[in-house]
PDB file of C-alpha atoms in Angstrom:
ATOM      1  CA  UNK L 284    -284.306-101.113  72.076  1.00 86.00           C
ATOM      2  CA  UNK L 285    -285.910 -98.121  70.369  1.00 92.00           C
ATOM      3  CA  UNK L 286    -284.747 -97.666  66.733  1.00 95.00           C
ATOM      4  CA  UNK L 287    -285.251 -94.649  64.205  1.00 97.00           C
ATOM      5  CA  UNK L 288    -285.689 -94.428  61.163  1.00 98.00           C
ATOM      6  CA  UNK L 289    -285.486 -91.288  58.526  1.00 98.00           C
ATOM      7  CA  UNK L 290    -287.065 -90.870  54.928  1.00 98.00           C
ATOM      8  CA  UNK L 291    -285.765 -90.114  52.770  1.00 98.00           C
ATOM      9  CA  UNK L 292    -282.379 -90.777  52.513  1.00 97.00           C
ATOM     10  CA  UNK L 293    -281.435 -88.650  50.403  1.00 97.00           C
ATOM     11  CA  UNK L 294    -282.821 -85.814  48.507  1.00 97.00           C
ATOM     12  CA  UNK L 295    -281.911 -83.011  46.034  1.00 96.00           C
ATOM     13  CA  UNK L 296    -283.105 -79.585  46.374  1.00 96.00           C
ATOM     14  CA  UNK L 297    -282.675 -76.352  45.088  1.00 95.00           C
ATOM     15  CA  UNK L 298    -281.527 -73.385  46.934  1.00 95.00           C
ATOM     16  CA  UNK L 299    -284.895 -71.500  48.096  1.00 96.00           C
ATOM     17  CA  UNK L 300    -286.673 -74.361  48.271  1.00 97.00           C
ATOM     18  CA  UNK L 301    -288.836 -76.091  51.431  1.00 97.00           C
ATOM     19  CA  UNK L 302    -286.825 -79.263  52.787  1.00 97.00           C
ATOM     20  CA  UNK L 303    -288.666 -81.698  55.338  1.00 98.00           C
ATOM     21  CA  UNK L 304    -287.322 -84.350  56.303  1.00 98.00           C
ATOM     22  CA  UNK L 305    -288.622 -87.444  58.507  1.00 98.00           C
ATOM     23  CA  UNK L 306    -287.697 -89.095  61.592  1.00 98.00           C
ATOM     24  CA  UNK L 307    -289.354 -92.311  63.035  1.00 98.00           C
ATOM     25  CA  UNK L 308    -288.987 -94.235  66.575  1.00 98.00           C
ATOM     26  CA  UNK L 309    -289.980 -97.540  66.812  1.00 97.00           C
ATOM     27  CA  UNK L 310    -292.443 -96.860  69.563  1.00 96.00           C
ATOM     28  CA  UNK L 311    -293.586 -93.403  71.747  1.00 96.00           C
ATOM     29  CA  UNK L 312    -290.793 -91.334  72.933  1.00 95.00           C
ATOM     30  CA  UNK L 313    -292.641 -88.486  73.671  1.00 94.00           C
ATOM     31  CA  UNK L 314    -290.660 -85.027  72.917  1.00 94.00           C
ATOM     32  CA  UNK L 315    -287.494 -86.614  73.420  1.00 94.00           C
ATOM     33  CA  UNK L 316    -286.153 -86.294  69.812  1.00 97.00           C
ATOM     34  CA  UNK L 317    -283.090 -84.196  68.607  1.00 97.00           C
ATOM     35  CA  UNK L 318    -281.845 -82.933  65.126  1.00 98.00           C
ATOM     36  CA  UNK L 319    -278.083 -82.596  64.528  1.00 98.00           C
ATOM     37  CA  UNK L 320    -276.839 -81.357  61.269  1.00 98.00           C
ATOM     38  CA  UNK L 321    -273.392 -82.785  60.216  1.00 98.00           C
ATOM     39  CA  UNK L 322    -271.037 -81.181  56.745  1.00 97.00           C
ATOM     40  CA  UNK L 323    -268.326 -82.868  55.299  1.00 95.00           C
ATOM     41  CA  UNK L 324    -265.217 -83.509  57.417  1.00 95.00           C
ATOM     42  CA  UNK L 325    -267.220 -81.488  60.458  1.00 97.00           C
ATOM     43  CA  UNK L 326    -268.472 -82.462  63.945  1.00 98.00           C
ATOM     44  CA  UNK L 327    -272.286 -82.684  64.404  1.00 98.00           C
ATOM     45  CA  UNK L 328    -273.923 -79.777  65.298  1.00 98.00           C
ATOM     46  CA  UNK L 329    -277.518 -79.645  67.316  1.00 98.00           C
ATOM     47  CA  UNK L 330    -279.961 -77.721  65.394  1.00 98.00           C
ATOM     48  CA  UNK L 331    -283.774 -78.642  67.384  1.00 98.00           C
ATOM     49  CA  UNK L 332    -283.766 -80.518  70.916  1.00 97.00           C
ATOM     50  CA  UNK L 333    -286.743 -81.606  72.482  1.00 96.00           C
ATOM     51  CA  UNK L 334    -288.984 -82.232  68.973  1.00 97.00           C
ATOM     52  CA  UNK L 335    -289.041 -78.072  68.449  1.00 97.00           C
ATOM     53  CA  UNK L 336    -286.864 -76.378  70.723  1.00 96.00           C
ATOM     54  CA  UNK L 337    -284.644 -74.557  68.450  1.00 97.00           C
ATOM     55  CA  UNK L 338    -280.555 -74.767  69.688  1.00 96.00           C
ATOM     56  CA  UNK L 339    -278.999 -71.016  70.252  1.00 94.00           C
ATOM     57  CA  UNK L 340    -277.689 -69.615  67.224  1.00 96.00           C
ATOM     58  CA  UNK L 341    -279.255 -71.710  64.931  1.00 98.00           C
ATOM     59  CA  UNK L 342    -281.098 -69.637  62.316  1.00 97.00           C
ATOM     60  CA  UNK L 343    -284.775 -69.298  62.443  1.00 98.00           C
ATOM     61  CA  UNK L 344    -285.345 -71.565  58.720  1.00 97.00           C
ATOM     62  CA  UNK L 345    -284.688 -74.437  60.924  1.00 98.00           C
ATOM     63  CA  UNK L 346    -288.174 -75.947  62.431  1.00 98.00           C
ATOM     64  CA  UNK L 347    -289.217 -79.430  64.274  1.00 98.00           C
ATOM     65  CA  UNK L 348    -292.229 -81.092  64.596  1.00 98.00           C
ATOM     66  CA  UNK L 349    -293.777 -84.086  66.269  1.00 98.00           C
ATOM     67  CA  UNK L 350    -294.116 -86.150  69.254  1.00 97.00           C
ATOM     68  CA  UNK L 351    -294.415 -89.487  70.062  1.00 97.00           C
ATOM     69  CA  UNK L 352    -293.395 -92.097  67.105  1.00 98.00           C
ATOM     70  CA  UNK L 353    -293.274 -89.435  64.191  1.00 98.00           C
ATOM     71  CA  UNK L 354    -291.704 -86.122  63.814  1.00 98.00           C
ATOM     72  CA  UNK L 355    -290.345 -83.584  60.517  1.00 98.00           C
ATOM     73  CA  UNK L 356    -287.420 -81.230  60.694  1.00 98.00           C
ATOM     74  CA  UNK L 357    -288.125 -78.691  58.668  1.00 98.00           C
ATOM     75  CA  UNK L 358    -286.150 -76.201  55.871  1.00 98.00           C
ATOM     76  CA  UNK L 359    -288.234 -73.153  55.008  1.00 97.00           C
ATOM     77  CA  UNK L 360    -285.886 -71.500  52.622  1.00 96.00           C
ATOM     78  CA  UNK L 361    -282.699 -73.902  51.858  1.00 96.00           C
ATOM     79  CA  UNK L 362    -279.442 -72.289  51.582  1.00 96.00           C
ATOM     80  CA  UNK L 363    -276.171 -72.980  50.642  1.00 94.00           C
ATOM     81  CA  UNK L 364    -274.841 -73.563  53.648  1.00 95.00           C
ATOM     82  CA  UNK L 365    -277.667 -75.731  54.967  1.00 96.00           C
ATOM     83  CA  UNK L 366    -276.313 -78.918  52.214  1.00 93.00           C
ATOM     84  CA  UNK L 367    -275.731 -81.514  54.975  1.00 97.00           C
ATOM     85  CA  UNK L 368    -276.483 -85.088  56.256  1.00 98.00           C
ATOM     86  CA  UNK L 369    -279.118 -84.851  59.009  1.00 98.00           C
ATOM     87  CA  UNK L 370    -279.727 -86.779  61.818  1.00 98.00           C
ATOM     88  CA  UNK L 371    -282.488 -87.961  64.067  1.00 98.00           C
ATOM     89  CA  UNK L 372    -281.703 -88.942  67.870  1.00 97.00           C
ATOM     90  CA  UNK L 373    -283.872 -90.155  70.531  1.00 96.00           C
ATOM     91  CA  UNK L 374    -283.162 -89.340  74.116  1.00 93.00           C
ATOM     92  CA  UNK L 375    -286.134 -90.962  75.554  1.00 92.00           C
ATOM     93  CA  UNK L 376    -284.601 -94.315  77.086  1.00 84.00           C
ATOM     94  CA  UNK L 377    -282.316 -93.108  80.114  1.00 75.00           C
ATOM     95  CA  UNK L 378    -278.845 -92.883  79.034  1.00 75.00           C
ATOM     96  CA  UNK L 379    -279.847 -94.896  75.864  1.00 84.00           C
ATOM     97  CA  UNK L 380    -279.131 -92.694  73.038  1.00 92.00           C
ATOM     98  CA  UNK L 381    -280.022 -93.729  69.363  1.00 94.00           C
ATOM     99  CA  UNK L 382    -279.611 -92.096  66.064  1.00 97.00           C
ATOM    100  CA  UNK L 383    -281.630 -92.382  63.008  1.00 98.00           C
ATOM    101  CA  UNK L 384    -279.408 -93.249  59.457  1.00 98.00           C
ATOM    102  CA  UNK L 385    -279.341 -90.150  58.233  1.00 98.00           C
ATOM    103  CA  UNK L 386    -280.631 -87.941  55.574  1.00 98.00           C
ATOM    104  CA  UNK L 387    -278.353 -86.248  52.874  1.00 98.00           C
ATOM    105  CA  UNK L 388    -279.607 -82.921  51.692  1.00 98.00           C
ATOM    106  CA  UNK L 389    -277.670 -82.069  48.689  1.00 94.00           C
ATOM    107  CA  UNK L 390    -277.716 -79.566  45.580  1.00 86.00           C
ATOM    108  CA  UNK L 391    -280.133 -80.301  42.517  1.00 85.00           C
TER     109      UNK L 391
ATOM    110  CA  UNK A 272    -265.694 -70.886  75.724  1.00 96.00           C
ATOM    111  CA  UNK A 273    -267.117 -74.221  76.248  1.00 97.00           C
ATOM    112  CA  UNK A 274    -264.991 -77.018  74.837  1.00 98.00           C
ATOM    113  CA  UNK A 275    -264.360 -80.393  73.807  1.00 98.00           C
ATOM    114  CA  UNK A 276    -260.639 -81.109  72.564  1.00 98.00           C
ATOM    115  CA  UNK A 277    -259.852 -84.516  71.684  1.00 98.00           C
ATOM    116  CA  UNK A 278    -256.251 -86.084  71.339  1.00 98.00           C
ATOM    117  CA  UNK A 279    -255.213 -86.529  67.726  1.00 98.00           C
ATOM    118  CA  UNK A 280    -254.956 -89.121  64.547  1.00 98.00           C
ATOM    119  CA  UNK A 281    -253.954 -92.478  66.007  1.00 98.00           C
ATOM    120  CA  UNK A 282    -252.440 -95.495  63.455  1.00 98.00           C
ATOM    121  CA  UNK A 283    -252.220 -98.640  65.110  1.00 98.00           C
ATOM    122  CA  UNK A 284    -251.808-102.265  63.885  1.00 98.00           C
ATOM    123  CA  UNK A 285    -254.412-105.163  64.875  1.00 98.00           C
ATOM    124  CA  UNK A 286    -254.346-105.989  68.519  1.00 98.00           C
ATOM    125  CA  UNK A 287    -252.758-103.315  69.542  1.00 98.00           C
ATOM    126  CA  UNK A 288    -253.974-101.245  72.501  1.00 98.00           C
ATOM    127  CA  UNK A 289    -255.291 -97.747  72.561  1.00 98.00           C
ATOM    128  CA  UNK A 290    -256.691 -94.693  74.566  1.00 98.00           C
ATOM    129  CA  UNK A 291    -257.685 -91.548  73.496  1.00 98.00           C
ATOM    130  CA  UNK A 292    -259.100 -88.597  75.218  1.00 98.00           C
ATOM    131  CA  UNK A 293    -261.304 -85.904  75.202  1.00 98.00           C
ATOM    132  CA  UNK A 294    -260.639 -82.582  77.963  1.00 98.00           C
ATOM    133  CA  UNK A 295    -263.344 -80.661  78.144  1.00 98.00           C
ATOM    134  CA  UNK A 296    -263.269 -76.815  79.478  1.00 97.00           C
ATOM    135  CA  UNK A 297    -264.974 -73.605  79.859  1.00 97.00           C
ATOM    136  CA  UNK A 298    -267.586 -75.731  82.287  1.00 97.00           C
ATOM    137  CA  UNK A 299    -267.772 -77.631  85.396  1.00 97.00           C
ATOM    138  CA  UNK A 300    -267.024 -80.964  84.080  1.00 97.00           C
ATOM    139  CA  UNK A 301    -268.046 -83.102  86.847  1.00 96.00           C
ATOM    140  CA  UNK A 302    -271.678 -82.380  86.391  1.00 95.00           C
ATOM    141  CA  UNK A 303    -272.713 -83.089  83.142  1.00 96.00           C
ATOM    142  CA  UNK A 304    -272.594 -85.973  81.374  1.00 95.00           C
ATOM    143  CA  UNK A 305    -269.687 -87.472  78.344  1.00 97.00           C
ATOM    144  CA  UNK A 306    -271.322 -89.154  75.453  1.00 97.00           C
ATOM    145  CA  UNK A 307    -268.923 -90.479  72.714  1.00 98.00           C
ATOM    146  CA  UNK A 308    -269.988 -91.595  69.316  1.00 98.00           C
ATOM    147  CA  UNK A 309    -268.241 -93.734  66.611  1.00 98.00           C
ATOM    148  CA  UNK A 310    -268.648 -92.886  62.761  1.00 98.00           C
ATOM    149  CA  UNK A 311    -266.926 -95.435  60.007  1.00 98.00           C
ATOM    150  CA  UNK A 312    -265.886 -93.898  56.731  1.00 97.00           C
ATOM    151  CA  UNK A 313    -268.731 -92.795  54.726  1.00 96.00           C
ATOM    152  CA  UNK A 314    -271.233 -94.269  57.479  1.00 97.00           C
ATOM    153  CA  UNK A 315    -273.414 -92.738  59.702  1.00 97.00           C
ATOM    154  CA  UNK A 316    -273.302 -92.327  63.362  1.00 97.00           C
ATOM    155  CA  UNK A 317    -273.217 -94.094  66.409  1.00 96.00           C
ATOM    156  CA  UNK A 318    -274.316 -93.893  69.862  1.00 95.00           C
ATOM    157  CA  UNK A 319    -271.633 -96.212  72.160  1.00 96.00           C
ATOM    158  CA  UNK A 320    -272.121 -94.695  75.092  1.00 96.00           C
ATOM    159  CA  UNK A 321    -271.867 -92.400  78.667  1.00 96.00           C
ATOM    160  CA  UNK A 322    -270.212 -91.615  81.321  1.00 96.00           C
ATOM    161  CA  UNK A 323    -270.896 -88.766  84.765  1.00 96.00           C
ATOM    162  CA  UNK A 324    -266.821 -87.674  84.888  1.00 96.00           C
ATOM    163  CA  UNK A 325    -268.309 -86.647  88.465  1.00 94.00           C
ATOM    164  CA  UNK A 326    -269.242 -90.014  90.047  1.00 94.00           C
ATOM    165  CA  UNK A 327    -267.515 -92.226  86.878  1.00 95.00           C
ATOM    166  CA  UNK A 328    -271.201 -93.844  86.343  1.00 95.00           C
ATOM    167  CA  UNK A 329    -270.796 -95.222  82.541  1.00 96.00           C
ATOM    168  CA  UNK A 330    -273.694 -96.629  80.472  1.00 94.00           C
ATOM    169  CA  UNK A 331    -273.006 -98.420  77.307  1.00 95.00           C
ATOM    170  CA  UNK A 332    -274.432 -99.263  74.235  1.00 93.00           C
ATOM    171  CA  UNK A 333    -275.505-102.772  73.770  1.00 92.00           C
ATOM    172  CA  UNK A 334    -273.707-102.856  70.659  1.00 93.00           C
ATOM    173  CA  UNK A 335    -270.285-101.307  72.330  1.00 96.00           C
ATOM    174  CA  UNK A 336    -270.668-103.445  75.681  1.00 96.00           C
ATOM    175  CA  UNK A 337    -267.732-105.363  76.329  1.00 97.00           C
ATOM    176  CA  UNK A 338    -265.428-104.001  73.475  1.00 97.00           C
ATOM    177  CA  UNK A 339    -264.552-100.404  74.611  1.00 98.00           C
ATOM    178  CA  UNK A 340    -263.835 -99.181  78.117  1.00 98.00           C
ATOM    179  CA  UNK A 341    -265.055 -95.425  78.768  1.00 98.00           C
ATOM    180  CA  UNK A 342    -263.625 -94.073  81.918  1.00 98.00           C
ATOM    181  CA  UNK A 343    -262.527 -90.454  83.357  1.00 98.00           C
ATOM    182  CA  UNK A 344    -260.467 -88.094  85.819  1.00 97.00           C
ATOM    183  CA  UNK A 345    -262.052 -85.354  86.908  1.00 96.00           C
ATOM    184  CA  UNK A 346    -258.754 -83.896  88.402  1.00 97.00           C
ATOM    185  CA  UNK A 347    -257.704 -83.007  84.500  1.00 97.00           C
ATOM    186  CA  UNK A 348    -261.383 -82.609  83.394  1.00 98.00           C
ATOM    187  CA  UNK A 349    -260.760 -84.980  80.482  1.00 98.00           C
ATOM    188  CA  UNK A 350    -262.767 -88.171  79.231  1.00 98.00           C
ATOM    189  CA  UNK A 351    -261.252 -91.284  77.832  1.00 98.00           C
ATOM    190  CA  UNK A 352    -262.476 -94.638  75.032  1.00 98.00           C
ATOM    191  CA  UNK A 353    -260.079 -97.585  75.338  1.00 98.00           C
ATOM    192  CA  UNK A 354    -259.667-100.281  73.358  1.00 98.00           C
ATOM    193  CA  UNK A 355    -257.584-103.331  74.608  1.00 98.00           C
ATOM    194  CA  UNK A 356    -256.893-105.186  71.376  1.00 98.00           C
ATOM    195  CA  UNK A 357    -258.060-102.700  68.422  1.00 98.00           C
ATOM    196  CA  UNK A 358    -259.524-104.496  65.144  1.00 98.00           C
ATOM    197  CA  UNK A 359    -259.353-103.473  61.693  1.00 98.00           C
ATOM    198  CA  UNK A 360    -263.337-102.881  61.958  1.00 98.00           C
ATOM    199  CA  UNK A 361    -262.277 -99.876  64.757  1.00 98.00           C
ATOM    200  CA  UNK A 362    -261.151 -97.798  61.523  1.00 98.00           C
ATOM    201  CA  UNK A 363    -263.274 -94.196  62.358  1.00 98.00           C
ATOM    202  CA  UNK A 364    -263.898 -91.021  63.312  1.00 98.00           C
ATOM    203  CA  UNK A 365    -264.767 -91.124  67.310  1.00 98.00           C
ATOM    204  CA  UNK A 366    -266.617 -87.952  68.592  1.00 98.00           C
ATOM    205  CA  UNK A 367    -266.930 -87.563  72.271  1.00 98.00           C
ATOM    206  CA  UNK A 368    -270.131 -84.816  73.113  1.00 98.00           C
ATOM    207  CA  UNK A 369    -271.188 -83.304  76.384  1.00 98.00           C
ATOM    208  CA  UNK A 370    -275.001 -83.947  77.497  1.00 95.00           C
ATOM    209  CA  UNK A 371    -277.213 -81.423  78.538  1.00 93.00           C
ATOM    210  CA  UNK A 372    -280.179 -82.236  80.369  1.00 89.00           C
ATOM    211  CA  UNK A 373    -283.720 -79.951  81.476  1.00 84.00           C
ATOM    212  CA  UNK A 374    -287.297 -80.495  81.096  1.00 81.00           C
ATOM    213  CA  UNK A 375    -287.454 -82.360  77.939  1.00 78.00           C
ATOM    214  CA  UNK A 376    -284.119 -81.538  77.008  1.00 86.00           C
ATOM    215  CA  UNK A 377    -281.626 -84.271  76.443  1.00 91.00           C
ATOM    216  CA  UNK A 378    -279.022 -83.630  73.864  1.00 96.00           C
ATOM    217  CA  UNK A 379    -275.928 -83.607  73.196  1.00 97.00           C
ATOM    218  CA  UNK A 380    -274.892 -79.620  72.447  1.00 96.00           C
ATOM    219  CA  UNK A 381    -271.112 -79.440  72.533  1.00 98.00           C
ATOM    220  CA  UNK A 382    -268.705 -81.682  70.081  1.00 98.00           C
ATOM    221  CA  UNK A 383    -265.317 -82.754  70.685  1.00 98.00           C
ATOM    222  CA  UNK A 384    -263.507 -82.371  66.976  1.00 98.00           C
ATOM    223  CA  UNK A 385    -263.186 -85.734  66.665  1.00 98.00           C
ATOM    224  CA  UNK A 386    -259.927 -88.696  66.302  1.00 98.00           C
ATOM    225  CA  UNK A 387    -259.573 -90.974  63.353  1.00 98.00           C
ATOM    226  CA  UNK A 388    -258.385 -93.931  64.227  1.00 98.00           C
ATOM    227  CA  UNK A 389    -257.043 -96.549  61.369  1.00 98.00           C
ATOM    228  CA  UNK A 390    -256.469 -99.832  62.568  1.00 98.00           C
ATOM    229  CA  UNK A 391    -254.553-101.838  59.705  1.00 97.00           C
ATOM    230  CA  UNK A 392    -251.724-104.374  59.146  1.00 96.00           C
TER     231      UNK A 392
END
């Protein structure tokens, strides 16, 4: 089974300031990596499919990176409304689906 | 609008059955895949697996096998996770999430609201 891993997990940040965030699979999995962003209470929501594909609607300050074992999601300019717990996903294996533990963005 | 609306808060007692559902609309439902995920209280989440409402094909997490049934009619475009003797370890929040899938695409893009379900004596 692939597994993921994310660093860190946790992090405090100011608002303006340049989040990245880390995502791991266990071995090569190509492109096939998604970012979800989940608040308090709320459903997940894709942000980046496919490593750098940004979802509609989601605002530009949102950026992937990566392929095969390591990729970054990426916060240019944090806002308010980005303080979240982010997710990693693989979509490699076929019908396999695997998220990483999480990261926790939240305000310094 | 595309949708996912999932049936409400469930309390049930240990070994008790249970079925909840997820009706999806604003989309043909028989061709894209239903992907539901489990997420314990203050936990993260968890991938337990698929089904294609159009042929009922179902994949499952190794981790889920054999301790939740996913199934689905297509005549009331709606998705259902079953449990035939619940535990108190089935306490969460269970999304369901439909799949999208293109060249390197293969995410899940639309989120049911979720159900918590509390399993306790």
């Amino acid at each position: 089974d692939i597994q993921m891993t994310q660093s860190p997990s946790s992090l405090s940040a100011s608002v303006g300031d340049r989040v990245t965030i880390t995502c791991r699979a266990s071995q090569s999995i190509s492109s096939y990596l998604n970012w979800y962003q989940q608040k308090p209470g709320k459903a997940p929501k894709l942000l980046i499919y496919a490593a750098s594909s940004l979802q509609s609607g989601v605002p530009s300050r949102f950026s992937g990176s990566g392929s095969g074992t390591d990729f970054t999601l990426t916060i240019s300019s944090l806002q308010p409304e980005d303080f979240a717990t982010y997710y990693c996903q693989q979509s490699y294996s076929t019908r396999i689906f695997t998220f990483g533990p999480g990261t926790k963005v939240d305000i310094k | 609008e595309v949708q996912l609306v999932q049936s409400g808060a469930e309390v049930k007692k240990p070994g008790e059955s249970l079925k909840i559902s997820c009706k999806g609309s604003g989309y043909s439902f028989t061709s894209y895949w239903i992907g539901w995920v489990r997420q314990m209280p203050g936990k993260g989440l968890e991938w337990m697996g698929i089904i294609y409402p159009g042929d009922s094909d179902t994949r499952y997490s190794p981790s889920f096998q054999g301790q939740v049934t996913i199934s689905a009619d297509k005549s009331i475009s709606t998705a259902y996770l079953q449990w035939s003797s619940l535990k108190a370890s089935d306490t969460a929040m269970y999304y369901c999430a439909r799949h999208r899938r293109g060249e390197l695409l293969s995410a899940f893009d639309i989120w049911g609201q979720g159900t918590m379900v509390t399993v306790s004596s």
